[in-house]
């Protein structure tokens, strides 16, 4: 294979993986348990996409991802070991706050991912136009 064909294949692979990761990240909004698993799967998918693209994502993507996973893990620990139960609403407030913070971070990660998808599509379109000239 020629190097242009390889780079086209890598760009196409990165595009496909980035688009596939969008709904997976959206599933992360469910809650910290199921959503955390979805976020970990999307991190693996995104890692492959950025390896194929040949660059590291911006902080607007990976910082919210890391924070969402950390806050989700803390929320799970509070839910498991915390003194609050459903019948004792005042003790559940920290857990509720953590879950909403988790959701806000997932939304921030989703926005960062959309920005990265737009960026890679723009860069790929520019490079493919340059290749055809």
PDB file of C-alpha atoms in Angstrom:
ATOM      1  CA  UNK A   1       0.000   0.000   0.000  1.00  0.00           C
ATOM      2  CA  UNK A   2       1.123   3.491  -0.725  1.00  0.00           C
ATOM      3  CA  UNK A   3       1.517   5.976   2.086  1.00  0.00           C
ATOM      4  CA  UNK A   4      -1.421   8.083   0.822  1.00  0.00           C
ATOM      5  CA  UNK A   5      -3.668   5.018   0.917  1.00  0.00           C
ATOM      6  CA  UNK A   6      -2.504   4.196   4.434  1.00  0.00           C
ATOM      7  CA  UNK A   7      -3.128   7.722   5.645  1.00  0.00           C
ATOM      8  CA  UNK A   8      -6.581   7.695   4.036  1.00  0.00           C
ATOM      9  CA  UNK A   9      -7.353   4.398   5.737  1.00  0.00           C
ATOM     10  CA  UNK A  10      -6.172   5.770   9.075  1.00  0.00           C
ATOM     11  CA  UNK A  11      -8.293   8.911   8.667  1.00  0.00           C
ATOM     12  CA  UNK A  12     -11.329   6.834   7.753  1.00  0.00           C
ATOM     13  CA  UNK A  13     -10.753   4.532  10.731  1.00  0.00           C
ATOM     14  CA  UNK A  14     -10.435   7.512  13.073  1.00  0.00           C
ATOM     15  CA  UNK A  15     -13.616   9.051  11.691  1.00  0.00           C
ATOM     16  CA  UNK A  16     -15.613   5.842  12.093  1.00  0.00           C
ATOM     17  CA  UNK A  17     -14.376   5.232  15.638  1.00  0.00           C
ATOM     18  CA  UNK A  18     -15.104   8.811  16.689  1.00  0.00           C
ATOM     19  CA  UNK A  19     -18.639   8.643  15.322  1.00  0.00           C
ATOM     20  CA  UNK A  20     -19.196   5.246  16.982  1.00  0.00           C
ATOM     21  CA  UNK A  21     -18.048   6.644  20.324  1.00  0.00           C
ATOM     22  CA  UNK A  22     -20.665   9.448  20.319  1.00  0.00           C
ATOM     23  CA  UNK A  23     -23.665   7.263  21.279  1.00  0.00           C
ATOM     24  CA  UNK A  24     -21.524   5.318  23.739  1.00  0.00           C
ATOM     25  CA  UNK A  25     -20.651   8.542  25.570  1.00  0.00           C
ATOM     26  CA  UNK A  26     -24.323   9.538  25.487  1.00  0.00           C
ATOM     27  CA  UNK A  27     -25.109   6.258  27.305  1.00  0.00           C
ATOM     28  CA  UNK A  28     -22.788   7.508  30.032  1.00  0.00           C
ATOM     29  CA  UNK A  29     -25.535   9.904  31.124  1.00  0.00           C
ATOM     30  CA  UNK A  30     -27.607   7.056  32.576  1.00  0.00           C
ATOM     31  CA  UNK A  31     -25.965   6.890  35.988  1.00  0.00           C
ATOM     32  CA  UNK A  32     -22.515   6.249  37.448  1.00  0.00           C
ATOM     33  CA  UNK A  33     -22.837   2.444  37.387  1.00  0.00           C
ATOM     34  CA  UNK A  34     -23.987   1.678  33.849  1.00  0.00           C
ATOM     35  CA  UNK A  35     -22.779   5.020  32.547  1.00  0.00           C
ATOM     36  CA  UNK A  36     -19.330   4.485  34.014  1.00  0.00           C
ATOM     37  CA  UNK A  37     -19.006   1.234  32.096  1.00  0.00           C
ATOM     38  CA  UNK A  38     -20.113   3.038  28.926  1.00  0.00           C
ATOM     39  CA  UNK A  39     -17.513   5.750  29.563  1.00  0.00           C
ATOM     40  CA  UNK A  40     -14.755   3.167  29.977  1.00  0.00           C
ATOM     41  CA  UNK A  41     -15.782   1.519  26.692  1.00  0.00           C
ATOM     42  CA  UNK A  42     -15.798   4.911  24.990  1.00  0.00           C
ATOM     43  CA  UNK A  43     -12.327   5.682  26.367  1.00  0.00           C
ATOM     44  CA  UNK A  44     -11.053   2.492  24.715  1.00  0.00           C
ATOM     45  CA  UNK A  45     -12.798   3.379  21.444  1.00  0.00           C
ATOM     46  CA  UNK A  46     -11.483   6.934  21.539  1.00  0.00           C
ATOM     47  CA  UNK A  47      -7.955   5.756  22.307  1.00  0.00           C
ATOM     48  CA  UNK A  48      -8.021   3.614  19.177  1.00  0.00           C
ATOM     49  CA  UNK A  49      -9.461   6.516  17.174  1.00  0.00           C
ATOM     50  CA  UNK A  50      -6.763   8.929  18.281  1.00  0.00           C
ATOM     51  CA  UNK A  51      -4.037   6.355  17.687  1.00  0.00           C
ATOM     52  CA  UNK A  52      -5.360   5.985  14.145  1.00  0.00           C
ATOM     53  CA  UNK A  53      -5.606   9.762  13.722  1.00  0.00           C
ATOM     54  CA  UNK A  54      -2.059  10.187  14.987  1.00  0.00           C
ATOM     55  CA  UNK A  55      -2.593  12.893  17.594  1.00  0.00           C
ATOM     56  CA  UNK A  56      -3.605  13.372  21.225  1.00  0.00           C
ATOM     57  CA  UNK A  57      -7.044  14.881  21.992  1.00  0.00           C
ATOM     58  CA  UNK A  58      -7.396  18.320  23.507  1.00  0.00           C
ATOM     59  CA  UNK A  59      -7.984  18.905  27.202  1.00  0.00           C
ATOM     60  CA  UNK A  60     -11.628  19.786  26.511  1.00  0.00           C
ATOM     61  CA  UNK A  61     -12.162  16.082  25.862  1.00  0.00           C
ATOM     62  CA  UNK A  62      -9.988  14.090  28.216  1.00  0.00           C
ATOM     63  CA  UNK A  63     -10.262  16.231  31.376  1.00  0.00           C
ATOM     64  CA  UNK A  64     -14.087  15.885  31.628  1.00  0.00           C
ATOM     65  CA  UNK A  65     -13.751  12.157  30.899  1.00  0.00           C
ATOM     66  CA  UNK A  66     -11.284  11.609  33.732  1.00  0.00           C
ATOM     67  CA  UNK A  67     -13.279  13.775  36.141  1.00  0.00           C
ATOM     68  CA  UNK A  68     -16.542  12.016  35.230  1.00  0.00           C
ATOM     69  CA  UNK A  69     -15.007   8.611  35.910  1.00  0.00           C
ATOM     70  CA  UNK A  70     -13.565   9.785  39.256  1.00  0.00           C
ATOM     71  CA  UNK A  71     -16.824  11.459  40.362  1.00  0.00           C
ATOM     72  CA  UNK A  72     -18.799   8.400  39.231  1.00  0.00           C
ATOM     73  CA  UNK A  73     -16.555   6.126  41.298  1.00  0.00           C
ATOM     74  CA  UNK A  74     -16.964   8.390  44.341  1.00  0.00           C
ATOM     75  CA  UNK A  75     -20.750   8.400  43.851  1.00  0.00           C
ATOM     76  CA  UNK A  76     -20.758   4.604  43.739  1.00  0.00           C
ATOM     77  CA  UNK A  77     -18.704   4.422  46.931  1.00  0.00           C
ATOM     78  CA  UNK A  78     -21.056   6.864  48.677  1.00  0.00           C
ATOM     79  CA  UNK A  79     -24.053   4.841  47.493  1.00  0.00           C
ATOM     80  CA  UNK A  80     -22.572   1.581  48.732  1.00  0.00           C
ATOM     81  CA  UNK A  81     -20.988   2.656  52.001  1.00  0.00           C
ATOM     82  CA  UNK A  82     -22.869   5.857  52.846  1.00  0.00           C
ATOM     83  CA  UNK A  83     -25.348   6.023  55.724  1.00  0.00           C
ATOM     84  CA  UNK A  84     -28.167   7.401  53.562  1.00  0.00           C
ATOM     85  CA  UNK A  85     -31.073   5.326  52.356  1.00  0.00           C
ATOM     86  CA  UNK A  86     -34.089   6.167  50.231  1.00  0.00           C
ATOM     87  CA  UNK A  87     -36.254   6.656  53.322  1.00  0.00           C
ATOM     88  CA  UNK A  88     -33.805   9.216  54.771  1.00  0.00           C
ATOM     89  CA  UNK A  89     -33.760  12.011  52.188  1.00  0.00           C
ATOM     90  CA  UNK A  90     -31.411  14.497  53.961  1.00  0.00           C
ATOM     91  CA  UNK A  91     -28.617  11.925  54.043  1.00  0.00           C
ATOM     92  CA  UNK A  92     -29.064  11.274  50.309  1.00  0.00           C
ATOM     93  CA  UNK A  93     -28.296  14.878  49.280  1.00  0.00           C
ATOM     94  CA  UNK A  94     -24.528  14.311  48.836  1.00  0.00           C
ATOM     95  CA  UNK A  95     -25.227  11.330  46.589  1.00  0.00           C
ATOM     96  CA  UNK A  96     -27.771  13.277  44.557  1.00  0.00           C
ATOM     97  CA  UNK A  97     -25.274  16.136  44.174  1.00  0.00           C
ATOM     98  CA  UNK A  98     -22.557  13.712  43.041  1.00  0.00           C
ATOM     99  CA  UNK A  99     -24.864  12.136  40.465  1.00  0.00           C
ATOM    100  CA  UNK A 100     -25.779  15.538  39.000  1.00  0.00           C
ATOM    101  CA  UNK A 101     -22.112  16.555  38.954  1.00  0.00           C
ATOM    102  CA  UNK A 102     -21.355  13.279  37.168  1.00  0.00           C
ATOM    103  CA  UNK A 103     -24.032  14.031  34.555  1.00  0.00           C
ATOM    104  CA  UNK A 104     -22.705  17.560  34.027  1.00  0.00           C
ATOM    105  CA  UNK A 105     -19.205  16.182  33.482  1.00  0.00           C
ATOM    106  CA  UNK A 106     -20.514  13.621  30.987  1.00  0.00           C
ATOM    107  CA  UNK A 107     -22.253  16.427  29.088  1.00  0.00           C
ATOM    108  CA  UNK A 108     -18.953  18.356  29.098  1.00  0.00           C
ATOM    109  CA  UNK A 109     -17.182  15.255  27.773  1.00  0.00           C
ATOM    110  CA  UNK A 110     -19.844  14.876  25.086  1.00  0.00           C
ATOM    111  CA  UNK A 111     -19.358  18.509  24.025  1.00  0.00           C
ATOM    112  CA  UNK A 112     -15.585  17.983  23.945  1.00  0.00           C
ATOM    113  CA  UNK A 113     -16.059  14.865  21.840  1.00  0.00           C
ATOM    114  CA  UNK A 114     -18.266  16.691  19.349  1.00  0.00           C
ATOM    115  CA  UNK A 115     -15.579  19.382  19.096  1.00  0.00           C
ATOM    116  CA  UNK A 116     -12.943  16.709  18.406  1.00  0.00           C
ATOM    117  CA  UNK A 117     -15.142  15.020  15.790  1.00  0.00           C
ATOM    118  CA  UNK A 118     -15.604  18.347  14.003  1.00  0.00           C
ATOM    119  CA  UNK A 119     -11.874  19.005  14.239  1.00  0.00           C
ATOM    120  CA  UNK A 120     -10.851  15.651  12.772  1.00  0.00           C
ATOM    121  CA  UNK A 121     -13.445  15.883  10.018  1.00  0.00           C
ATOM    122  CA  UNK A 122     -12.211  19.359   9.076  1.00  0.00           C
ATOM    123  CA  UNK A 123      -8.575  18.254   9.129  1.00  0.00           C
ATOM    124  CA  UNK A 124      -9.353  15.109   7.145  1.00  0.00           C
ATOM    125  CA  UNK A 125     -11.361  17.019   4.564  1.00  0.00           C
ATOM    126  CA  UNK A 126      -8.570  19.550   4.151  1.00  0.00           C
ATOM    127  CA  UNK A 127      -5.944  16.821   3.757  1.00  0.00           C
ATOM    128  CA  UNK A 128      -8.062  14.820   1.301  1.00  0.00           C
ATOM    129  CA  UNK A 129      -8.636  17.967  -0.785  1.00  0.00           C
ATOM    130  CA  UNK A 130      -4.891  18.591  -0.718  1.00  0.00           C
ATOM    131  CA  UNK A 131      -4.240  14.999  -1.870  1.00  0.00           C
ATOM    132  CA  UNK A 132      -6.512  15.350  -4.900  1.00  0.00           C
ATOM    133  CA  UNK A 133      -4.915  18.573  -6.150  1.00  0.00           C
TER     134      UNK A 133
END
